[in-house]
PDB file of C-alpha atoms in Angstrom:
ATOM      1  CA  MET A   1       1.831  28.621  -5.679  1.00 46.00           C
ATOM      2  CA  SER A   2       2.769  25.153  -7.423  1.00 54.00           C
ATOM      3  CA  ASP A   3       5.698  23.401  -6.106  1.00 55.00           C
ATOM      4  CA  GLY A   4       6.419  21.749  -9.706  1.00 56.00           C
ATOM      5  CA  THR A   5       5.436  18.270  -8.698  1.00 67.00           C
ATOM      6  CA  THR A   6       2.156  18.328 -10.761  1.00 79.00           C
ATOM      7  CA  GLY A   7       2.506  17.167 -14.363  1.00 82.00           C
ATOM      8  CA  LEU A   8       2.053  13.809 -16.102  1.00 90.00           C
ATOM      9  CA  ILE A   9       5.220  11.939 -16.427  1.00 91.00           C
ATOM     10  CA  VAL A  10       6.077  10.240 -19.889  1.00 92.00           C
ATOM     11  CA  ALA A  11       8.812   8.089 -21.134  1.00 93.00           C
ATOM     12  CA  GLY A  12      10.850   9.357 -24.160  1.00 92.00           C
ATOM     13  CA  ARG A  13      14.187   9.392 -25.816  1.00 93.00           C
ATOM     14  CA  VAL A  14      16.555  12.204 -26.071  1.00 92.00           C
ATOM     15  CA  THR A  15      17.079  13.227 -29.792  1.00 93.00           C
ATOM     16  CA  ASP A  16      19.362  16.303 -29.560  1.00 91.00           C
ATOM     17  CA  VAL A  17      21.166  18.536 -27.186  1.00 88.00           C
ATOM     18  CA  LEU A  18      20.239  22.395 -27.351  1.00 87.00           C
ATOM     19  CA  PRO A  19      21.792  25.373 -25.748  1.00 86.00           C
ATOM     20  CA  ARG A  20      21.141  26.499 -22.243  1.00 82.00           C
ATOM     21  CA  GLY A  21      20.757  22.949 -20.727  1.00 82.00           C
ATOM     22  CA  LEU A  22      17.874  22.100 -22.905  1.00 87.00           C
ATOM     23  CA  PHE A  23      17.229  18.599 -24.692  1.00 89.00           C
ATOM     24  CA  ALA A  24      14.881  17.553 -27.519  1.00 91.00           C
ATOM     25  CA  VAL A  25      13.110  14.441 -26.473  1.00 91.00           C
ATOM     26  CA  ARG A  26      10.737  12.330 -28.539  1.00 91.00           C
ATOM     27  CA  THR A  27       7.905  10.736 -26.683  1.00 89.00           C
ATOM     28  CA  GLU A  28       5.177   8.489 -28.441  1.00 86.00           C
ATOM     29  CA  ASN A  29       2.904  11.480 -28.395  1.00 82.00           C
ATOM     30  CA  GLY A  30       5.344  13.754 -30.263  1.00 83.00           C
ATOM     31  CA  PRO A  31       8.221  16.016 -29.567  1.00 83.00           C
ATOM     32  CA  VAL A  32       9.094  17.818 -26.006  1.00 82.00           C
ATOM     33  CA  THR A  33      11.640  20.172 -25.089  1.00 82.00           C
ATOM     34  CA  ALA A  34      12.871  19.331 -21.860  1.00 78.00           C
ATOM     35  CA  GLY A  35      14.987  21.125 -19.532  1.00 72.00           C
ATOM     36  CA  MET A  36      17.407  19.616 -16.798  1.00 67.00           C
ATOM     37  CA  GLY A  37      16.477  19.065 -12.879  1.00 53.00           C
ATOM     38  CA  ARG A  38      16.064  21.801 -10.393  1.00 54.00           C
ATOM     39  CA  GLU A  39      18.903  21.393  -8.277  1.00 54.00           C
ATOM     40  CA  ALA A  40      22.641  21.270  -9.226  1.00 58.00           C
ATOM     41  CA  ALA A  41      23.133  18.281  -6.649  1.00 59.00           C
ATOM     42  CA  HIS A  42      20.403  16.392  -8.587  1.00 65.00           C
ATOM     43  CA  VAL A  43      21.391  16.746 -12.249  1.00 70.00           C
ATOM     44  CA  VAL A  44      20.474  13.845 -14.472  1.00 71.00           C
ATOM     45  CA  ARG A  45      23.242  13.263 -17.047  1.00 82.00           C
ATOM     46  CA  VAL A  46      21.902  12.403 -20.330  1.00 86.00           C
ATOM     47  CA  LYS A  47      23.109  12.201 -24.103  1.00 89.00           C
ATOM     48  CA  PRO A  48      21.473  11.569 -27.298  1.00 93.00           C
ATOM     49  CA  GLY A  49      19.838   8.179 -27.296  1.00 94.00           C
ATOM     50  CA  ASP A  50      19.140   7.958 -23.620  1.00 93.00           C
ATOM     51  CA  GLU A  51      15.735   6.873 -22.458  1.00 94.00           C
ATOM     52  CA  VAL A  52      14.286   9.495 -20.150  1.00 91.00           C
ATOM     53  CA  GLU A  53      11.298  10.269 -18.021  1.00 91.00           C
ATOM     54  CA  VAL A  54       9.841  13.560 -18.422  1.00 90.00           C
ATOM     55  CA  ARG A  55       7.355  15.376 -16.458  1.00 90.00           C
ATOM     56  CA  LEU A  56       5.322  17.449 -18.700  1.00 90.00           C
ATOM     57  CA  SER A  57       4.235  21.086 -17.680  1.00 89.00           C
ATOM     58  CA  PRO A  58       0.586  21.477 -16.842  1.00 89.00           C
ATOM     59  CA  ARG A  59       0.633  24.868 -18.997  1.00 90.00           C
ATOM     60  CA  ASP A  60       2.486  23.682 -21.925  1.00 88.00           C
ATOM     61  CA  PRO A  61       2.510  19.988 -22.923  1.00 85.00           C
ATOM     62  CA  THR A  62       5.374  20.611 -25.260  1.00 86.00           C
ATOM     63  CA  ARG A  63       7.955  21.629 -22.600  1.00 89.00           C
ATOM     64  CA  GLY A  64       8.742  19.381 -19.466  1.00 88.00           C
ATOM     65  CA  ARG A  65      11.641  18.539 -17.103  1.00 88.00           C
ATOM     66  CA  ILE A  66      13.864  15.384 -17.057  1.00 88.00           C
ATOM     67  CA  VAL A  67      13.083  13.718 -13.882  1.00 87.00           C
ATOM     68  CA  GLY A  68      15.302  10.511 -14.504  1.00 86.00           C
ATOM     69  CA  ARG A  69      16.885   7.990 -16.921  1.00 89.00           C
ATOM     70  CA  THR A  70      15.348   4.627 -17.481  1.00 87.00           C
ATOM     71  CA  ARG A  71      17.558   1.557 -17.892  1.00 76.00           C
TER      72      ARG A  71
END
């Protein structure tokens, strides 16, 4: 079982807020649909235009999880 820590981390910009806690993120490699963090205590609050780091899914590189905001 994977603990969810594998996967490439890429930088991108949030372009749109989607339903159910998802965000559209544009990276230099193309678009990614990203979900929020694992735990409610560690929610990363983002809005369109924010620069974020996304951990890509090893199974589907068009999906990932926002792991942090870059300043």
